[in-house]
Amino acid sequence: EMVVCTSHSLGNRILREFHEEAGLPKNFKILSEQEKLILLKSKLREVTARNENADLVVIASRIGFAKNSGLTPSTYSVEDDKIGNLVRKSFSIYQKTLTKMNALDFDDLLLKSLDLIANNESILKKLRSRFTYISIDEYQDTNKIQFETVKLLAAPKNNICAVGDDDQGIYSWRGADIGNILSFGLSFPGTTKIKLERNYRSTQTILAAANAVIEKNVKRTSKSMWSDKGEGEPIDHY
């Protein structure tokens, strides 16, 4: 039967089903973003006496970005700024606390499920037989962990369809890698690329302006949007 879910939901399903192999209790807790901030704030008090000056959201964001890039506290490289060391210390103690709590955050759902299937051949075989065809939407928003997971699950037949638009890649700040969609044909040889260039919403004047702006991007797949809604009104510039 079909499995329709987000990548985080899929990670959760895999970890619940194979929790013993993942070294987790079956009823492990998943922290909400708010709970993550509360926990981080409490841990900051243990690593700095100037907690009131620490930018909690920035630290949480950097830890999330690191995890989505496949990094752990031991492999995290300190950024050269005033809170770089604070992020590293917070990352380490935060992750140790999660382990003690039998808890994961949303980023762990991706990271730990990838680690599980990458290091357990029998589980990987079971999942490959289950997911014989894979379709992914908004592929331009995938990060390194999601790409590695999909590549493992799709092999060796690579019955995979990805839908996305590199011109709409706006989530690099949270770990999305535009290279995933730009290099899709290299990652999955034999790919057939189908361009959906007809726009059903805008007039040709709007699209001509949009095309003229976006074509300046260096890393993109060449495409030209068109419409049968006519030229339309000129664009007002304020």
Tab-separated table of C-alpha atoms in Angstrom:
chain	number	residue	atom	x	y	z
A	1	GLU	CA	0.000	0.000	0.000
A	2	MET	CA	1.046	3.611	-0.420
A	3	VAL	CA	2.970	5.470	2.260
A	4	VAL	CA	2.331	9.211	2.019
A	5	CYS	CA	4.231	11.311	4.529
A	6	THR	CA	6.851	13.952	5.177
A	7	SER	CA	10.481	12.925	5.464
A	8	HIS	CA	10.384	13.578	9.220
A	9	SER	CA	7.303	11.377	9.565
A	10	LEU	CA	9.054	8.638	7.611
A	11	GLY	CA	12.061	8.878	9.914
A	12	ASN	CA	9.758	8.559	12.900
A	13	ARG	CA	8.071	5.468	11.439
A	14	ILE	CA	11.396	3.790	10.743
A	15	LEU	CA	12.772	4.529	14.212
A	16	ARG	CA	9.582	3.328	15.935
A	17	GLU	CA	9.573	0.072	13.969
A	18	PHE	CA	13.282	-0.634	14.451
A	19	HIS	CA	13.758	1.123	17.782
A	20	GLU	CA	15.841	-1.670	19.314
A	21	GLU	CA	18.360	-1.595	16.483
A	22	ALA	CA	18.438	2.201	16.762
A	23	GLY	CA	19.147	1.979	20.495
A	24	LEU	CA	15.904	3.747	21.391
A	25	PRO	CA	12.897	2.877	23.538
A	26	LYS	CA	9.740	2.324	21.510
A	27	ASN	CA	8.022	5.232	23.263
A	28	PHE	CA	10.809	7.774	22.750
A	29	LYS	CA	9.647	11.379	23.019
A	30	ILE	CA	9.861	13.914	20.182
A	31	LEU	CA	10.556	17.453	21.323
A	32	SER	CA	8.579	20.284	19.783
A	33	GLU	CA	10.496	23.354	18.653
A	34	GLN	CA	9.320	25.188	21.781
A	35	GLU	CA	10.456	22.359	24.047
A	36	LYS	CA	13.801	22.352	22.239
A	37	LEU	CA	14.292	26.054	23.019
A	38	ILE	CA	13.326	25.582	26.650
A	39	LEU	CA	15.790	22.706	27.033
A	40	LEU	CA	18.559	24.626	25.293
A	41	LYS	CA	17.969	27.631	27.517
A	42	SER	CA	18.366	25.515	30.627
A	43	LYS	CA	21.557	23.937	29.270
A	44	LEU	CA	23.031	27.330	28.400
A	45	ARG	CA	23.160	28.162	32.086
A	46	GLU	CA	25.660	25.313	32.471
A	47	VAL	CA	28.069	26.605	29.835
A	48	THR	CA	27.940	30.377	30.253
A	49	ALA	CA	27.427	32.846	33.044
A	50	ARG	CA	26.141	35.410	30.567
A	51	ASN	CA	23.022	33.547	29.558
A	52	GLU	CA	21.021	36.741	29.239
A	53	ASN	CA	23.250	37.818	26.322
A	54	ALA	CA	23.170	34.496	24.496
A	55	ASP	CA	21.069	34.446	21.333
A	56	LEU	CA	19.034	31.320	21.977
A	57	VAL	CA	17.338	31.230	18.572
A	58	VAL	CA	20.660	31.559	16.723
A	59	ILE	CA	22.191	28.715	18.748
A	60	ALA	CA	19.167	26.489	18.156
A	61	SER	CA	19.269	27.320	14.449
A	62	ARG	CA	22.958	26.471	14.140
A	63	ILE	CA	22.517	23.161	15.925
A	64	GLY	CA	19.626	22.315	13.599
A	65	PHE	CA	21.660	23.347	10.550
A	66	ALA	CA	24.569	21.187	11.732
A	67	LYS	CA	22.346	18.132	12.146
A	68	ASN	CA	20.766	18.644	8.732
A	69	SER	CA	24.288	18.706	7.315
A	70	GLY	CA	25.031	15.348	8.941
A	71	LEU	CA	27.152	16.717	11.796
A	72	THR	CA	27.279	15.562	15.410
A	73	PRO	CA	28.800	17.339	18.428
A	74	SER	CA	32.075	15.495	17.796
A	75	THR	CA	32.270	16.470	14.111
A	76	TYR	CA	30.885	20.001	14.433
A	77	SER	CA	33.381	22.674	13.362
A	78	VAL	CA	33.252	25.836	15.454
A	79	GLU	CA	32.305	28.946	13.526
A	80	ASP	CA	34.673	31.877	13.922
A	81	ASP	CA	32.485	34.360	15.754
A	82	LYS	CA	31.597	35.358	19.309
A	83	ILE	CA	29.135	32.513	19.911
A	84	GLY	CA	30.890	29.755	17.957
A	85	ASN	CA	32.318	28.050	21.056
A	86	LEU	CA	29.034	28.521	22.860
A	87	VAL	CA	27.222	26.668	20.067
A	88	ARG	CA	29.688	23.780	20.256
A	89	LYS	CA	29.380	23.462	24.050
A	90	SER	CA	25.603	23.796	23.926
A	91	PHE	CA	25.351	21.229	21.110
A	92	SER	CA	27.282	18.653	23.120
A	93	ILE	CA	25.426	19.025	26.413
A	94	TYR	CA	22.056	19.359	24.658
A	95	GLN	CA	22.553	16.083	22.794
A	96	LYS	CA	23.679	14.255	25.947
A	97	THR	CA	20.560	15.501	27.734
A	98	LEU	CA	18.317	14.281	24.899
A	99	THR	CA	19.846	10.824	25.244
A	100	LYS	CA	19.196	10.795	29.003
A	101	MET	CA	15.600	11.860	28.378
A	102	ASN	CA	15.045	9.150	25.722
A	103	ALA	CA	14.067	12.015	23.443
A	104	LEU	CA	14.764	13.221	19.914
A	105	ASP	CA	14.206	16.538	18.221
A	106	PHE	CA	12.852	16.843	14.675
A	107	ASP	CA	16.331	16.955	13.136
A	108	ASP	CA	17.247	13.698	14.909
A	109	LEU	CA	14.376	11.938	13.130
A	110	LEU	CA	16.261	12.409	9.858
A	111	LEU	CA	19.794	11.939	11.167
A	112	LYS	CA	19.182	8.830	13.270
A	113	SER	CA	16.988	7.070	10.708
A	114	LEU	CA	19.710	7.584	8.086
A	115	ASP	CA	22.347	6.263	10.478
A	116	LEU	CA	20.169	3.223	11.126
A	117	ILE	CA	19.614	2.201	7.517
A	118	ALA	CA	23.161	3.082	6.467
A	119	ASN	CA	24.606	0.711	9.066
A	120	ASN	CA	22.064	-2.110	9.062
A	121	GLU	CA	21.885	-4.028	5.802
A	122	SER	CA	18.940	-6.225	6.815
A	123	ILE	CA	16.757	-3.231	7.692
A	124	LEU	CA	17.763	-1.480	4.489
A	125	LYS	CA	16.743	-4.541	2.442
A	126	LYS	CA	13.335	-4.660	4.154
A	127	LEU	CA	12.688	-1.007	3.417
A	128	ARG	CA	13.883	-1.264	-0.177
A	129	SER	CA	11.437	-4.104	-0.812
A	130	ARG	CA	8.665	-2.017	0.728
A	131	PHE	CA	9.342	1.220	-1.169
A	132	THR	CA	9.646	-0.034	-4.737
A	133	TYR	CA	8.654	3.340	-6.220
A	134	ILE	CA	9.503	6.680	-4.638
A	135	SER	CA	8.059	10.090	-5.494
A	136	ILE	CA	9.298	13.269	-3.810
A	137	ASP	CA	7.706	16.694	-4.027
A	138	GLU	CA	9.482	20.058	-3.494
A	139	TYR	CA	12.802	18.318	-4.114
A	140	GLN	CA	14.670	21.643	-4.202
A	141	ASP	CA	14.085	21.900	-0.443
A	142	THR	CA	15.825	18.628	0.477
A	143	ASN	CA	18.980	18.625	2.567
A	144	LYS	CA	22.017	16.351	2.666
A	145	ILE	CA	20.442	13.853	5.097
A	146	GLN	CA	17.250	13.542	3.059
A	147	PHE	CA	19.256	13.026	-0.120
A	148	GLU	CA	21.420	10.294	1.412
A	149	THR	CA	18.333	8.535	2.785
A	150	VAL	CA	16.525	8.597	-0.547
A	151	LYS	CA	19.613	7.410	-2.416
A	152	LEU	CA	19.921	4.406	-0.098
A	153	LEU	CA	16.225	3.495	-0.261
A	154	ALA	CA	15.956	3.870	-4.038
A	155	ALA	CA	18.972	1.708	-4.898
A	156	PRO	CA	19.608	-0.366	-6.876
A	157	LYS	CA	16.656	0.065	-9.259
A	158	ASN	CA	16.310	3.816	-8.710
A	159	ASN	CA	12.585	3.934	-9.453
A	160	ILE	CA	12.416	7.507	-8.269
A	161	CYS	CA	10.538	10.592	-9.432
A	162	ALA	CA	11.420	14.028	-8.055
A	163	VAL	CA	9.305	17.122	-8.628
A	164	GLY	CA	10.822	20.507	-7.929
A	165	ASP	CA	12.023	23.863	-9.189
A	166	ASP	CA	15.549	25.063	-8.507
A	167	ASP	CA	14.346	28.643	-9.050
A	168	GLN	CA	12.221	28.249	-5.905
A	169	GLY	CA	15.055	27.085	-3.673
A	170	ILE	CA	14.779	29.469	-0.700
A	171	TYR	CA	15.571	27.290	2.329
A	172	SER	CA	19.374	27.115	2.294
A	173	TRP	CA	19.335	28.861	5.686
A	174	ARG	CA	17.881	25.703	7.230
A	175	GLY	CA	20.100	23.230	5.396
A	176	ALA	CA	18.399	22.737	2.027
A	177	ASP	CA	20.949	21.997	-0.710
A	178	ILE	CA	20.011	23.259	-4.183
A	179	GLY	CA	22.698	20.935	-5.546
A	180	ASN	CA	20.415	17.956	-4.878
A	181	ILE	CA	18.034	18.906	-7.679
A	182	LEU	CA	20.670	20.383	-9.990
A	183	SER	CA	22.712	17.161	-9.899
A	184	PHE	CA	19.761	14.754	-9.852
A	185	GLY	CA	20.697	13.278	-13.228
A	186	LEU	CA	24.232	12.570	-12.018
A	187	SER	CA	23.022	11.013	-8.770
A	188	PHE	CA	20.486	8.831	-10.600
A	189	PRO	CA	21.853	7.968	-14.078
A	190	GLY	CA	19.275	7.455	-16.815
A	191	THR	CA	17.046	10.245	-15.548
A	192	THR	CA	14.444	11.693	-17.905
A	193	LYS	CA	13.893	15.404	-17.342
A	194	ILE	CA	10.473	16.888	-18.098
A	195	LYS	CA	10.127	20.674	-17.971
A	196	LEU	CA	6.728	22.023	-16.954
A	197	GLU	CA	7.039	25.562	-18.305
A	198	ARG	CA	3.417	26.536	-18.832
A	199	ASN	CA	2.097	28.909	-16.190
A	200	TYR	CA	-1.651	28.918	-15.542
A	201	ARG	CA	-1.724	31.881	-13.157
A	202	SER	CA	0.068	34.885	-14.682
A	203	THR	CA	0.092	36.939	-17.873
A	204	GLN	CA	3.018	36.829	-20.278
A	205	THR	CA	4.206	40.297	-19.193
A	206	ILE	CA	4.604	39.094	-15.605
A	207	LEU	CA	6.417	35.956	-16.738
A	208	ALA	CA	8.738	37.852	-19.062
A	209	ALA	CA	9.817	40.043	-16.148
A	210	ALA	CA	10.230	37.039	-13.851
A	211	ASN	CA	12.253	35.172	-16.488
A	212	ALA	CA	14.513	38.192	-16.997
A	213	VAL	CA	15.279	38.375	-13.281
A	214	ILE	CA	15.733	34.696	-12.458
A	215	GLU	CA	17.917	33.936	-15.494
A	216	LYS	CA	20.677	35.931	-13.776
A	217	ASN	CA	21.091	33.113	-11.260
A	218	VAL	CA	24.294	31.191	-11.964
A	219	LYS	CA	23.224	27.789	-10.612
A	220	ARG	CA	19.937	26.868	-12.261
A	221	THR	CA	18.349	24.703	-14.924
A	222	SER	CA	17.467	26.695	-18.023
A	223	LYS	CA	13.729	27.149	-18.408
A	224	SER	CA	11.350	29.776	-19.748
A	225	MET	CA	7.853	30.133	-18.313
A	226	TRP	CA	5.011	31.019	-20.697
A	227	SER	CA	1.278	31.652	-20.521
A	228	ASP	CA	-1.696	31.760	-22.882
A	229	LYS	CA	-3.424	34.453	-20.819
A	230	GLY	CA	-2.206	37.188	-23.166
A	231	GLU	CA	0.247	40.013	-22.613
A	232	GLY	CA	-1.766	41.601	-19.799
A	233	GLU	CA	-1.275	44.966	-18.161
A	234	PRO	CA	2.174	46.592	-17.902
A	235	ILE	CA	3.961	46.131	-14.603
A	236	ASP	CA	3.713	49.033	-12.143
A	237	HIS	CA	6.989	49.945	-10.517
A	238	TYR	CA	6.920	51.727	-7.145
